C-alpha positions as semicolon CSV with decimal commas, in nm:
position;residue;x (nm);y (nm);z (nm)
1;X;-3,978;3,799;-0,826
2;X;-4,026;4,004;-1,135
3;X;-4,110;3,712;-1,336
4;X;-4,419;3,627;-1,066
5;X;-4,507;3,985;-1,099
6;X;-4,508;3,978;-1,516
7;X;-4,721;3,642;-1,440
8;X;-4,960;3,777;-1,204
9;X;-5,076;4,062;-1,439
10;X;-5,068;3,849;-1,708
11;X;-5,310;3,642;-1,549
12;X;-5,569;3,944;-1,482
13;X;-5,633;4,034;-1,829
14;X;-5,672;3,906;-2,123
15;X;-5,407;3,878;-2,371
16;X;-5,676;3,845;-2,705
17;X;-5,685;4,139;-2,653
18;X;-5,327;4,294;-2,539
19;X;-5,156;4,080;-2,857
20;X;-5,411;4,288;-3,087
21;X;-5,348;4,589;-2,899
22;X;-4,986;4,535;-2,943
23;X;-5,018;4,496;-3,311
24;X;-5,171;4,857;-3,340
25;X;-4,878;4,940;-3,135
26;X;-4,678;4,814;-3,397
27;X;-4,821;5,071;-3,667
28;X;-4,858;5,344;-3,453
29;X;-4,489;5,339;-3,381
30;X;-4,456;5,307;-3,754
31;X;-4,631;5,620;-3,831
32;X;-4,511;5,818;-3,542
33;X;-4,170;5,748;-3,664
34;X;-4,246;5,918;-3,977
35;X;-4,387;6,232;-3,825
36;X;-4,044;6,218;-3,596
37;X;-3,848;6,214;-3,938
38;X;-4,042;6,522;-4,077
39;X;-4,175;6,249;-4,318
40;X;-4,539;6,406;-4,263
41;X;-4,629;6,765;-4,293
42;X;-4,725;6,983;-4,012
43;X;-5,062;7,035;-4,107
44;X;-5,161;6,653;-4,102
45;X;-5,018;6,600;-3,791
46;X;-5,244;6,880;-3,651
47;X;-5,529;6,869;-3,821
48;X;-5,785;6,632;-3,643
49;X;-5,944;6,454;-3,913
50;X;-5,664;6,346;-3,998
51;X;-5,591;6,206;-3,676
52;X;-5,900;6,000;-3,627
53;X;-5,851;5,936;-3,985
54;X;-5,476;5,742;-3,923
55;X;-5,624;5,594;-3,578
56;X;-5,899;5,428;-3,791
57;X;-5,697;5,352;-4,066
58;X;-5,479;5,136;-3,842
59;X;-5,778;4,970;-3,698
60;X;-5,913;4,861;-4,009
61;X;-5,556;4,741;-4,182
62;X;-5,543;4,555;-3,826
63;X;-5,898;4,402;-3,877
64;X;-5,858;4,297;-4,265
65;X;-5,490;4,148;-4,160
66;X;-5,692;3,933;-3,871
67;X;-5,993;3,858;-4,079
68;X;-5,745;3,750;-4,355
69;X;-5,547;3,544;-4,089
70;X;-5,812;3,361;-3,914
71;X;-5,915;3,196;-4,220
72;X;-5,602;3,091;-4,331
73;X;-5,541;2,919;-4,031
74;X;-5,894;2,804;-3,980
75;X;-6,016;2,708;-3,613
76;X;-5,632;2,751;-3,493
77;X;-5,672;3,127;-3,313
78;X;-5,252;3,137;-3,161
79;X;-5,217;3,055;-3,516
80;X;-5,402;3,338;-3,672
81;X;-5,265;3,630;-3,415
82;X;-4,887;3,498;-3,463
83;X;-4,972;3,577;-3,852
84;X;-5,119;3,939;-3,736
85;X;-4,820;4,015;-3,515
86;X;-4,583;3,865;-3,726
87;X;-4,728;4,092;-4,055
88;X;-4,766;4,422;-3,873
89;X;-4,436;4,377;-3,699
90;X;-4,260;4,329;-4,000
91;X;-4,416;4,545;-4,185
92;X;-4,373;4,818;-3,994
93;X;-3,955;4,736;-3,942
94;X;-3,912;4,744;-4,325
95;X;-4,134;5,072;-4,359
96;X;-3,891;5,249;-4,038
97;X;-3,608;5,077;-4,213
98;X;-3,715;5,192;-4,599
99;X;-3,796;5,517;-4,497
100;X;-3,444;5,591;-4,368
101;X;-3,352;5,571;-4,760
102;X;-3,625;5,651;-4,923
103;X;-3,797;5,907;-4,714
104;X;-4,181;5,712;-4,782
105;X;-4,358;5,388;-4,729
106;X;-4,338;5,133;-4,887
107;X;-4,507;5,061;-5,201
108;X;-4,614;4,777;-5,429
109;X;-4,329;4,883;-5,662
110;X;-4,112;4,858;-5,416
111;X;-4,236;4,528;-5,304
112;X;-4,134;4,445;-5,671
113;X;-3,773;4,507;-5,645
114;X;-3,729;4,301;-5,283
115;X;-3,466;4,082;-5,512
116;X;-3,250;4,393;-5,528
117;X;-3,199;4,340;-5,148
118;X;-2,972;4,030;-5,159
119;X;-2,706;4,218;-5,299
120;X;-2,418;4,239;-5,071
121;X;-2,371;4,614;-5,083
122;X;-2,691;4,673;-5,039
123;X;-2,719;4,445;-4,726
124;X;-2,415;4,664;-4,631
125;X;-2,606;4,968;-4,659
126;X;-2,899;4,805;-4,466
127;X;-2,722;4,680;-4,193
128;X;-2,594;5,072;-4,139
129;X;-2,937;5,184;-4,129
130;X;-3,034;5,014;-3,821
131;X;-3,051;5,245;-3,481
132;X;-3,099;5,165;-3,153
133;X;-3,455;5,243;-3,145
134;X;-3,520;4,995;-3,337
135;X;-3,501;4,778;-3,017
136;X;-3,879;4,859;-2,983
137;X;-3,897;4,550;-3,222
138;X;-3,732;4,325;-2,976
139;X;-3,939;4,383;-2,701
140;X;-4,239;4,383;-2,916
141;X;-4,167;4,005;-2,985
142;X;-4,057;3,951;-2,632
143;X;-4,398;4,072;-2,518
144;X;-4,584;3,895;-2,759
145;X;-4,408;3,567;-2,673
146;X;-4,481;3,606;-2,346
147;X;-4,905;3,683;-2,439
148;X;-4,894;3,397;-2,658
149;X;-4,873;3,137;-2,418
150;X;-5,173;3,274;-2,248
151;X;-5,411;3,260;-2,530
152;X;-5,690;2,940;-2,507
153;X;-5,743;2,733;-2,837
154;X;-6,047;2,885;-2,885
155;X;-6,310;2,888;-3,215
156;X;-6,495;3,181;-3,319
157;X;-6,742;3,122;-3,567
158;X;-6,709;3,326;-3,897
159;X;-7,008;3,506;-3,844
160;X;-6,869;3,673;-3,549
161;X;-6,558;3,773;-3,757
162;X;-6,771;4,012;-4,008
163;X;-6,977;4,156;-3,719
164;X;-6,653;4,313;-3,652
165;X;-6,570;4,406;-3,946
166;X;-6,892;4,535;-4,028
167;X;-6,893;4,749;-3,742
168;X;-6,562;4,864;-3,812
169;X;-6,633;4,998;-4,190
170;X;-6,958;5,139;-4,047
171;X;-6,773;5,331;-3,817
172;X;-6,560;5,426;-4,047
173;X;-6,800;5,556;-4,334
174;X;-6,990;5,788;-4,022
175;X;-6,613;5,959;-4,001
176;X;-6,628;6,029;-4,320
177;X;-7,016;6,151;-4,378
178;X;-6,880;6,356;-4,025
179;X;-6,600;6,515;-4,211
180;X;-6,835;6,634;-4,513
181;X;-7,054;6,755;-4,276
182;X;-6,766;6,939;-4,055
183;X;-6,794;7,279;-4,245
184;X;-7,006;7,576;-4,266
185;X;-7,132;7,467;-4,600
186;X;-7,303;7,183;-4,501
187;X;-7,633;7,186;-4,607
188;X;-7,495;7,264;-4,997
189;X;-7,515;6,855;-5,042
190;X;-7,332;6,871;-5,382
191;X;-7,034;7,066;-5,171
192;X;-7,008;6,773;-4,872
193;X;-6,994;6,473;-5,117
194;X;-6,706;6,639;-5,319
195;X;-6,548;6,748;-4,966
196;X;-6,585;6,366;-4,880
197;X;-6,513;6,250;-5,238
198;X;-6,163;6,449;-5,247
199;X;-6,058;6,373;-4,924
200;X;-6,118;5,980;-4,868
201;X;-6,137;5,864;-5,276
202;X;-5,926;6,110;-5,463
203;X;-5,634;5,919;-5,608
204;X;-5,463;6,230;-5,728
205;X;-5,401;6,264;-5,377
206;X;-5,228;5,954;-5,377
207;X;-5,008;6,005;-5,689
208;X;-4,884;6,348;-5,598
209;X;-4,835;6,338;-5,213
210;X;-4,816;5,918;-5,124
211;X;-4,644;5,988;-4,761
212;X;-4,927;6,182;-4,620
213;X;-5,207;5,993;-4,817
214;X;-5,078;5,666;-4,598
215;X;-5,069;5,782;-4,275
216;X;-5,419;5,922;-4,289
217;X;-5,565;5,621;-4,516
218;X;-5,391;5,298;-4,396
219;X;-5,146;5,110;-4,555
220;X;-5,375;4,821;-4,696
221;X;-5,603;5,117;-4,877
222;X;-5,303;5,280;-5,023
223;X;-5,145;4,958;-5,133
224;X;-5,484;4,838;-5,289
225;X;-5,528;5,205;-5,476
226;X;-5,190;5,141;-5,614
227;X;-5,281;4,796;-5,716
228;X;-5,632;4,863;-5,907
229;X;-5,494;5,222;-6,025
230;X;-5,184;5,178;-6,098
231;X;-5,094;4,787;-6,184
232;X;-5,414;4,672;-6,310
233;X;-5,530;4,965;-6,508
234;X;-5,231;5,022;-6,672
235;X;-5,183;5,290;-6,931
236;X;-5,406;5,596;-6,904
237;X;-5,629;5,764;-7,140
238;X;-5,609;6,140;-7,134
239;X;-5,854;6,415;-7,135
240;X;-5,902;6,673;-7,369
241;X;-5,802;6,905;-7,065
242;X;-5,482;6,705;-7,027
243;X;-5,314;6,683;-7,348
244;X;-5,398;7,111;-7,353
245;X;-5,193;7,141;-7,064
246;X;-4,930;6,892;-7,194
247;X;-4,879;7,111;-7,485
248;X;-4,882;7,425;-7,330
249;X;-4,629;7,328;-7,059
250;X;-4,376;7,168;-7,332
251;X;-4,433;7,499;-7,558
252;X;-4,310;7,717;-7,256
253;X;-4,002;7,468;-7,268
254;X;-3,954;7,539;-7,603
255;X;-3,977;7,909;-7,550
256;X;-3,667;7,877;-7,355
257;X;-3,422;7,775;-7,618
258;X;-3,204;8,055;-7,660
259;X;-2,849;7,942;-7,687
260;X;-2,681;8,164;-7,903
261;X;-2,436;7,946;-8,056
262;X;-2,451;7,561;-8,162
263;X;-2,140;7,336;-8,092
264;X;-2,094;7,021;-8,270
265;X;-1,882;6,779;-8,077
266;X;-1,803;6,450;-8,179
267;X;-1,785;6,278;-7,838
268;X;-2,039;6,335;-7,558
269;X;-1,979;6,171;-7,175
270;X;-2,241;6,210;-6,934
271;X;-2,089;6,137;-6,567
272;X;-2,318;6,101;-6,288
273;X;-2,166;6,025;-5,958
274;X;-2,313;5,869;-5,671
275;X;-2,456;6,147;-5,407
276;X;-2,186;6,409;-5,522
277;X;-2,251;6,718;-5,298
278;X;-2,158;7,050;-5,407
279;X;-2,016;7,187;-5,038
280;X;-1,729;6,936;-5,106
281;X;-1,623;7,190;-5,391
282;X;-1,263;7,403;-5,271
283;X;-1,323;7,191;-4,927
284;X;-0,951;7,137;-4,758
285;X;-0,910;6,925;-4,480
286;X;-0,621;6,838;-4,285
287;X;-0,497;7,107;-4,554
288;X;-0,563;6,931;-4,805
289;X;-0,795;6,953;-5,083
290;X;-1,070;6,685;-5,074
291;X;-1,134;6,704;-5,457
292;X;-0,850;6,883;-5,604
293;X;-0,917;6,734;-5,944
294;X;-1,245;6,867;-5,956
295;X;-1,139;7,178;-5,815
296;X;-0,886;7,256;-6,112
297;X;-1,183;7,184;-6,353
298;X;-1,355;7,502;-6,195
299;X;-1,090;7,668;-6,298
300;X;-1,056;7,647;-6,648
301;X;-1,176;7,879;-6,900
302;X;-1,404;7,645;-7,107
303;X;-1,570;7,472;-6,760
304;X;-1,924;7,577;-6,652
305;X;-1,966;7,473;-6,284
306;X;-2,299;7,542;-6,103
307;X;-2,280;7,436;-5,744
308;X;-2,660;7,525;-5,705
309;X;-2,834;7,281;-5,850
310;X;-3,166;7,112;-5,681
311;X;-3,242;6,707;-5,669
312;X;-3,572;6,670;-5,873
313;X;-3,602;6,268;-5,765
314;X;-3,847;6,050;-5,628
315;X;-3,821;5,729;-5,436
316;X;-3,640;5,610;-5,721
317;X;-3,345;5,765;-5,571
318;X;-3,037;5,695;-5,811
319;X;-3,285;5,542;-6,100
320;X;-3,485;5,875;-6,077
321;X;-3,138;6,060;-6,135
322;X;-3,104;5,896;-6,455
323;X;-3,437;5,892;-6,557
324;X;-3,415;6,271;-6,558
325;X;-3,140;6,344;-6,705
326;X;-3,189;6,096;-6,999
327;X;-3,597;6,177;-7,057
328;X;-3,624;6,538;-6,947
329;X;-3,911;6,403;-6,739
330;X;-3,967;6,423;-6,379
331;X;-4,026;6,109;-6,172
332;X;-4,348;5,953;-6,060
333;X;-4,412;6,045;-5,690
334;X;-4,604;5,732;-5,518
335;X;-4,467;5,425;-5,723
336;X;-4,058;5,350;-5,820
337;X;-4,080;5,535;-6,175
338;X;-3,815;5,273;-6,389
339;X;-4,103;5,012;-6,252
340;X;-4,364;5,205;-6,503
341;X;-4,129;5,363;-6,738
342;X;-4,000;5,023;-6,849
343;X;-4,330;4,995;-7,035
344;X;-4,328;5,269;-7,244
345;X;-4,238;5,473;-7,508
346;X;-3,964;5,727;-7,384
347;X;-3,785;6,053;-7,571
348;X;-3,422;5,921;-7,452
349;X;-3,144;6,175;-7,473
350;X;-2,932;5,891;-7,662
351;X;-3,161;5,880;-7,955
352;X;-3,186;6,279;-7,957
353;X;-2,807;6,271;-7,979
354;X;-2,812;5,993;-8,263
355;X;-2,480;5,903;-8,173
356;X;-2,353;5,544;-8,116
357;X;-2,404;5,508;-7,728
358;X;-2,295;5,296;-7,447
359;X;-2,352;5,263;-7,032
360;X;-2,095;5,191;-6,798
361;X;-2,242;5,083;-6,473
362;X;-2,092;4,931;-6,152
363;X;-2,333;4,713;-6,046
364;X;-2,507;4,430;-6,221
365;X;-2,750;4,506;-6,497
366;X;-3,074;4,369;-6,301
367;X;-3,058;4,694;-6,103
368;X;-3,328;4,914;-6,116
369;X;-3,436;4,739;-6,500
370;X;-3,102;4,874;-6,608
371;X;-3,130;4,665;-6,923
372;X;-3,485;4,705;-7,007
373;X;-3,422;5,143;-6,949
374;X;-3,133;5,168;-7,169
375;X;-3,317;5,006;-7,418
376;X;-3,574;5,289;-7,356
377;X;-3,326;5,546;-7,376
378;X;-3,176;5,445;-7,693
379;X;-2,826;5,311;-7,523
380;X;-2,689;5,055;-7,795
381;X;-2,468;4,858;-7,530
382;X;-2,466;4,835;-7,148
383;X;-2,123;4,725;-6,987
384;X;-2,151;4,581;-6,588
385;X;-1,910;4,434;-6,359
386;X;-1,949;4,085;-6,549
387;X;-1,761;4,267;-6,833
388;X;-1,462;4,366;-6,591
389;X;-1,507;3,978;-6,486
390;X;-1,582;3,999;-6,132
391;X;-1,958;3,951;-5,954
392;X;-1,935;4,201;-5,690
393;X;-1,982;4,583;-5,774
394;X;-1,722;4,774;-5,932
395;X;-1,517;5,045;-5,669
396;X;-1,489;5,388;-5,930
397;X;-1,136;5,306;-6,017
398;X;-1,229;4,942;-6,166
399;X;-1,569;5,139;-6,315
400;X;-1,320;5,390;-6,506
401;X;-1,080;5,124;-6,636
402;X;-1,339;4,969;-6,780
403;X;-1,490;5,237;-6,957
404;X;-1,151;5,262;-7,111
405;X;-1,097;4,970;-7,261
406;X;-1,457;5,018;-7,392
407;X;-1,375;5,370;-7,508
408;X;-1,110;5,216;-7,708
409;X;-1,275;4,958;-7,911
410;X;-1,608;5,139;-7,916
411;X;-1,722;5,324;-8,292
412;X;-1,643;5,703;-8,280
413;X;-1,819;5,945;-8,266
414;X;-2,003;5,866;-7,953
415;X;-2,224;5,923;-7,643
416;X;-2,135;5,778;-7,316
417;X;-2,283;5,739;-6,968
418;X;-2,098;5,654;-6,682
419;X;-2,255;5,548;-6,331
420;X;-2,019;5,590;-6,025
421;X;-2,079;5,388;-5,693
422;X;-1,774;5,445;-5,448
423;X;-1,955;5,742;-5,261
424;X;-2,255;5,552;-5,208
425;X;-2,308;5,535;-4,836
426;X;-2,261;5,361;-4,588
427;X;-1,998;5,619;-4,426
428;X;-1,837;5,413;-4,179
429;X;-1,495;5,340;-4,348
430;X;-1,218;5,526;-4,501
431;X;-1,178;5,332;-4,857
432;X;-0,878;5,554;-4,945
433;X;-0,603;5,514;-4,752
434;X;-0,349;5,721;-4,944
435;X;-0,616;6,025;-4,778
436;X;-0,686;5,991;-4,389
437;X;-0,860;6,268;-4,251
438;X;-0,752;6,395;-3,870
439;X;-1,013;6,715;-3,846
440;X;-1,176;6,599;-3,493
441;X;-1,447;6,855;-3,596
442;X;-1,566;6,662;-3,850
443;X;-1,847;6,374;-3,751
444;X;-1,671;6,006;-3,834
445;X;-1,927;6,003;-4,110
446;X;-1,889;6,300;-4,279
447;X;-1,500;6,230;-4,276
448;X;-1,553;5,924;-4,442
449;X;-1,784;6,049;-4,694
450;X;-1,482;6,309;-4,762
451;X;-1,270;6,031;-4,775
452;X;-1,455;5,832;-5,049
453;X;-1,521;6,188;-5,263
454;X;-1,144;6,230;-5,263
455;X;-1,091;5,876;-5,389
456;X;-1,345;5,872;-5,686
457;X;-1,216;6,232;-5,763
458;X;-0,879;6,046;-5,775
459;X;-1,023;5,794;-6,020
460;X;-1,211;6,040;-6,274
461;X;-0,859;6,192;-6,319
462;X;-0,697;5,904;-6,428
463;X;-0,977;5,877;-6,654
464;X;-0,960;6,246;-6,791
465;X;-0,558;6,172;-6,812
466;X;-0,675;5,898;-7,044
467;X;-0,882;6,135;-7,255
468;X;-0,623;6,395;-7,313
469;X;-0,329;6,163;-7,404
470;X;-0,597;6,050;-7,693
471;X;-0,728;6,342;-7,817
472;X;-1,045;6,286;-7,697
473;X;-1,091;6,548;-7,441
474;X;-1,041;6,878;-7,641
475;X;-1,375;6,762;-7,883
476;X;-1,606;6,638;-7,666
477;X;-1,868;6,803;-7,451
478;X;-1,831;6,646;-7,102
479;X;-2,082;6,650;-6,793
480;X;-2,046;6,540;-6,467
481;X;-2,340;6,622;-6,183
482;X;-2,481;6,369;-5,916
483;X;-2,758;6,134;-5,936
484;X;-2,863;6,294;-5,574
485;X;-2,734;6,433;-5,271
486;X;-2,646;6,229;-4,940
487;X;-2,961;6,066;-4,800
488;X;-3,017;5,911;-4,450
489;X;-2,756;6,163;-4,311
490;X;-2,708;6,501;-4,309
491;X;-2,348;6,487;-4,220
492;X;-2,350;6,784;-4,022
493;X;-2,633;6,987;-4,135
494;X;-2,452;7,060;-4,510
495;X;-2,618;7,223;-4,766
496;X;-2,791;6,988;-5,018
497;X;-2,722;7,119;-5,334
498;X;-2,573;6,892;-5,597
499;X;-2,316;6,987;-5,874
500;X;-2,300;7,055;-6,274
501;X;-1,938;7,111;-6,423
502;X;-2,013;7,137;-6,832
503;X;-1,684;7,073;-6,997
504;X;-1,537;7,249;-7,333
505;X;-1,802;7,503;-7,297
506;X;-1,678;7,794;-7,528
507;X;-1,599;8,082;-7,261
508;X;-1,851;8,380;-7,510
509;X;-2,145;8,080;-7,425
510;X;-2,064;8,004;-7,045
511;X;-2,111;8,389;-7,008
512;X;-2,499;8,394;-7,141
513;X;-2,582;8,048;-6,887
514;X;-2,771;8,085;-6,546
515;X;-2,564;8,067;-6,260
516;X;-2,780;8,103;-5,967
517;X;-3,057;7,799;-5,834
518;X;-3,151;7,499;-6,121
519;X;-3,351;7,137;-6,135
520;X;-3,201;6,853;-6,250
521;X;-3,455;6,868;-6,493
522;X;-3,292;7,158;-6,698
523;X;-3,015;6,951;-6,803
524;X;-3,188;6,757;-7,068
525;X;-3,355;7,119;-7,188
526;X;-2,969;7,280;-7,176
527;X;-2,794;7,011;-7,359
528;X;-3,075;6,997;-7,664
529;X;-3,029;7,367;-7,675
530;X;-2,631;7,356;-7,675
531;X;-2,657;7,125;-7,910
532;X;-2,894;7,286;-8,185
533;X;-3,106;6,942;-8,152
534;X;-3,440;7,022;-8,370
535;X;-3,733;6,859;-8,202
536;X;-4,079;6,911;-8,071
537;X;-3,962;6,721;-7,738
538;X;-3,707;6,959;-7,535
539;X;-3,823;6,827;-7,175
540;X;-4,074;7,001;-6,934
541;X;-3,695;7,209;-6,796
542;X;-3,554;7,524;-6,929
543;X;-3,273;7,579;-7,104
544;X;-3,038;7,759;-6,854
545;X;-2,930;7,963;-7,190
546;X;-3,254;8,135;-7,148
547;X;-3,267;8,562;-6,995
548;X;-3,588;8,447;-6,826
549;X;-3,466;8,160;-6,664
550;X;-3,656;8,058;-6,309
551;X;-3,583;7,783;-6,114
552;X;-3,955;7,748;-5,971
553;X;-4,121;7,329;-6,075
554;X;-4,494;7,387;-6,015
555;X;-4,712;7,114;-5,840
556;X;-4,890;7,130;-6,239
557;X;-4,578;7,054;-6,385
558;X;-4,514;6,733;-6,131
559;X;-4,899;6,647;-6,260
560;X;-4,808;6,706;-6,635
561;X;-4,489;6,449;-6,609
562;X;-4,712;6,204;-6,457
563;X;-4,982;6,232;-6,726
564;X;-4,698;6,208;-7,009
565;X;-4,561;5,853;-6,822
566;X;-4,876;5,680;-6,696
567;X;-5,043;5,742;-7,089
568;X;-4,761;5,630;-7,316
569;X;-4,762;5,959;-7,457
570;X;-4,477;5,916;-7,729
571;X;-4,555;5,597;-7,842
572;X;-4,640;5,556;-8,181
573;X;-5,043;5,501;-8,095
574;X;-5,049;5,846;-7,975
C-alpha cells in the first residue's frame, strides 16, 4: 500500500525537478551541518545577506555542476542528473565527514592529499567518524533512485541550458549591486563598489577566514579562487606596505629576547606527541596515575612545565604542529600549509641549531611531504617505519626503539625530532592492557584516550631510561609538547590546553620564564633565545624569557605569516 502511495505522488509531479531539488538538499544539509558544529560564526548565520548569499551560492554551484554534466553526457538527460546527484552527494559526505577532523571544507589542497586516505589507520580513523546522521545520505540515494526511473529521455537544446544560467548569474550580480546599495551611504558610488568589491571579490577574505567565505560564496567560487590565486599564481610579490609590516612585526620579536643566561647543550630532542592534553597532567584514575612518568618530570628541579599552552594550527592539523615549531611561522588558514611550504625557502629550527639532525616518524614518509619538509627544515636524515622493517605505522613503543638504535649510531652532538602516533584517535579501544580503566564516570572514549596517554607515557620512559644509562640525558636540552589537542571529541567538555615540559632547564632561568597562557608559536622564539642563537630570524612568537610577555596573536600577525609563506620571503631572490 505504501509503495502505491510513493507511486501515486510520484506520478503527480515532476521529478526534473524534485532530483534537482534534492541535490540543493544535498548542500544545504552540508552547510547547515557546519553551522550545527559551530563551524560558522554567529553573525553569518544571522545576517541576511549572507543568507541569500549561501541560498544563491548553492544554486549556482548546482547550475555550473548541471551545465557541466549535460554536456558530458550529451543528449542522455538520466545521465547528466545521476552525475549532479552523484557530485553534490558526495561532495557534501566528504565535506560533513572532513569537517569532523578538520573543522573546514574542503579545499583543493586537500583534494591533493586524497592518497593519504588509503592508509589503514587513517581508514580507521574515518570509519570512527561516521554518525548516525549521516543516514540522510542513504535516503538521499534511495529517493533519488526512486525519481530516476521517472525521468523521460528527453533533449534540451544547449541554448536553453545558458538561458538558465544566464538568468541565474544575472540574478545573482542584482544581489550583489542590492547589497552595495543596502546602506545609508548609498549614493557615495565610490563607497558601494568597495562595499560590493570587499564583500563578493576580496580574496583576503578567503585566506584569513575560508569556513565562512564558503558558506556565503559556494563551494565551486571558493575552490576556483583557490585555484587562480593560490595554485596558478604562485609566489607573491609584496608591497612596499607589506615588507614594512614584516619588519616591524619580526623587530617586536626580537625585542623579546631577554634570556638572561645562554646554555650550550650538546644534544637537543624535540618530542611532539600526538594530541597530548594538558588536563591529563596529576590525573589518577582507578587510583592510579594516568601519566606518572610525566608527572615525576614536573617535579624535578631543572623541568619547566607549562600546562597552558594554546594550539596555533590550521587545517594542517599535526603538519601545522610541526611546521610551527620548526619555522616559528604560523600556518596558512584556507589551504593545507606543508602543500605551499614545500616550495619554498624556510628558516628551519635545524639549520638555526647547526647541529647534525634527524626525524623519527611513525608513519611512512609520504605523509604530509614529510620528505620534501625536512629537507626544508634542514633535517639531514628522516627514519619511518620501513627503517624498523614493517609497512604499517609504528605504535610509540616500536617509534622509541627505533630512535634508539638511531641515537646510537647517529654523529654526536645532535638535534632530534621525534613524532608520536599511539594517542592519535580513534578512542574506541584500550591498546594497553597492563592499564584498564573501571571509573564508570568517565565516557568509553575519554577512558580510552587515558588509556593510550598512559601507554605512550610508558614508552617515553623507557626511552628517557635509555638516555640516562648513556649519559645523554644530563647534557641535553629536551622538549616534549603536543602537535594539538584532541579533535572531533571533546571527551567530556576538557579543557584544551596542550603541554610544554623544557628539560635541564637551570632552576635561576626557569624562575625568569612565563608561566601563565602561551602559542605554540613562542617555542621557536624561546628556544633561539635559550640558546643565544644570533640571527635576524627569531619567529613572529615571543620569547617566554621576556617581563612583557603577552599571549595575544593579532589577526595582522596571522596576515604577516601568510605574506612571509605565499612570497618566498627567505629565499635567496629576496
Amino acid at each position: 500500500m505504501k509503495t502505491i502511495c510513493i507511486t501515486n505522488i510520484t506520478n503527480k509531479i515532476n521529478p526534473y525537478w524534485v532530483i534537482l531539488f534534492l541535490c540543493g538538499l544535498n548542500l544545504v544539509v552540508m552547510h547547515y551541518y557546519f553551522y550545527y558544529a559551530g563551524l560558522i560564526d554567529h553573525f553569518v548565520v544571522y545576517d541576511l545577506p549572507a543568507k541569500v548569499d549561501n541560498i544563491l551560492g548553492i544554486v549556482i554551484d548546482i547550475i555550473i555542476i548541471y551545465l557541466l554534466s549535460y554536456l558530458f553526457a550529451w543528449k542522455h538527460q538520466k545521465i547528466a542528473m545521476t552525475i549532479v546527484f552523484l557530485v553534490t552527494l558526495a561532495w557534501s559526505f566528504s565535506n560533513v565527514l572532513y569537517s569532523r577532523f578538520f573543522h573546514q571544507y574542503i579545499s583543493l589542497s586537500a583534494i591533493g592529499y586524497g592518497d593519504n586516505l588509503l592508509d589503514k589507520f587513517l581508514i580507521k580513523c574515518i570509519i570512527d567518524g561516521l554518525r548516525c546522521s549521516d543516514l540522510y545520505y542513504i535516503i538521499s540515494t534511495c529517493l533519488y533512485c526512486l525519481l530516476i526511473t521517472r525521468i523521460k529521455q528527453v533533449y534540451h537544446p544547449i541554448r536553453k541550458i545558458f538561458i538558465i544560467l544566464a538568468v541565474a548569474i544575472g540574478f545573482y550580480i542584482c544581489t550583489y549591486v542590492a547589497f552595495g546599495l543596502w546602506t545609508p551611504k548609498c549614493k557615495d558610488i565610490d563607497f558601494v563598489l568597495n562595499r560590493i568589491e570587499q564583500r563578493q571579490f576580496s580574496a583576503t577574505q578567503r585566506s584569513s577566514d575560508p569556513t565562512n567565505f564558503t558558506y556565503f560564496k559556494g563551494s565551486i567560487r571558493t575552490l576556483t579562487y583557490e585555484l587562480f590565486l593560490d595554485d596558478l599564481k604562485g609566489i607573491i610579490k609584496l608591497t612596499p606596505e607589506q615588507q614594512i609590516a614584516i619588519k616591524d612585526e619580526i623587530n617586536a620579536t626580537i625585542n623579546s629576547i631577554s634570556c638572561k643566561q645562554h646554555i650550550q647543550y650538546d644534544n637537543i630532542i624535540f618530542i611532539i606527541m600526538e594530541s597530548y592534553m594538558s588536563f591529563t597532567s596529576n590525573l589518577e584514575t582507578d587510583g592510579k596515575e594516568v601519566t606518572p612518568f610525566l608527572n615525576s618530570l614536573r617535579r624535578e628541579p631543572t623541568v619547566y612545565f607549562n600546562g597552558k599552552m594554546k594550539e596555533n594550527v590550521t587545517i594542517g592539523e599535526s603538519s601545522d604542529g610541526q611546521f610551527i615549531y620548526m619555522t616559528g611561522l604560523l600556518p596558512l588558514r584556507a589551504v593545507i600549509t606543508v602543500s605551499k611550504a614545500k616550495n619554498v625557502s624556510l628558516p628551519g629550527l635545524p639549520n638555526m641549531i647547526n647541529k647534525k639532525s634527524m626525524m623519527v616518524i611513525p608513519t611512512n614518509t609520504s605523509i604530509w611531504n614529510q620528505t620534501e619538509m625536512c629537507n626544508k627544515y634542514g633535517i639531514d636524515e628522516l627514519y619511518s617505519n620501513k627503517d624498523f622493517g614493517i609497512e604499517y605505522n609504528l605504535s610509540d613503543q616500536q617509534l622509541f626503539q627505533l630512535a634508539i638504535v638511531k641515537n646510537k649510531i647517529f654523529h654526536k652532538p645532535f638535534f632530534e625530532v621525534i613524532l608520536t602516533l599511539s594517542m592519535h584517535q580513534p578512542y574506541n579501544e584500550m591498546i594497553d592492557s597492563s592499564f584498564p580503566i573501571k571509573d564508570t564516570s568517565l565516557s568509553q572514549e575519554c577512558a580510552c584516550y587515558l588509556n593510550a596517554c598512559h601507554y605512550t607515557d610508558k614508552a617515553l620512559k623507557q626511552y628517557f631510561d635509555y638516555l640516562k644509562s648513556n649519559g645523554l640525558y644530563e647534557n641535553s636540552l629536551i622538549i616534549i609538547t603536543a602537535d594539538h589537542p584532541v579533535h572531533n571529541t571533546d571527551l567530556g567538555g576538557v579543557i584544551r590546553d596542550i603541554p610544554l615540559y623544557m628539560i635541564n632547564i637551570p632552576n635561576e632561568l626557569k624562575k625568569d620564564m612565563w608561566s601563565g597562557e602561551c602559542n605554540q608559536l613562542d617555542i621557536y622564539t624561546t628556544l633561539l633565545d635559550l640558546l643565544g642563537i644570533e640571527s635576524d630570524w627569531y619567529g613572529l612568537g615571543q620569547s617566554l624569557f621576556s617581563p612583557n610577555y603577552t599571549n595575544v596573536i593579532s589577526p595582522r600577525k596571522w596576515d604577516i605569516s601568510e605574506w612571509i609563506i605565499r612570497s618566498n620571503y627567505f629565499s635567496k631572490k629576496q
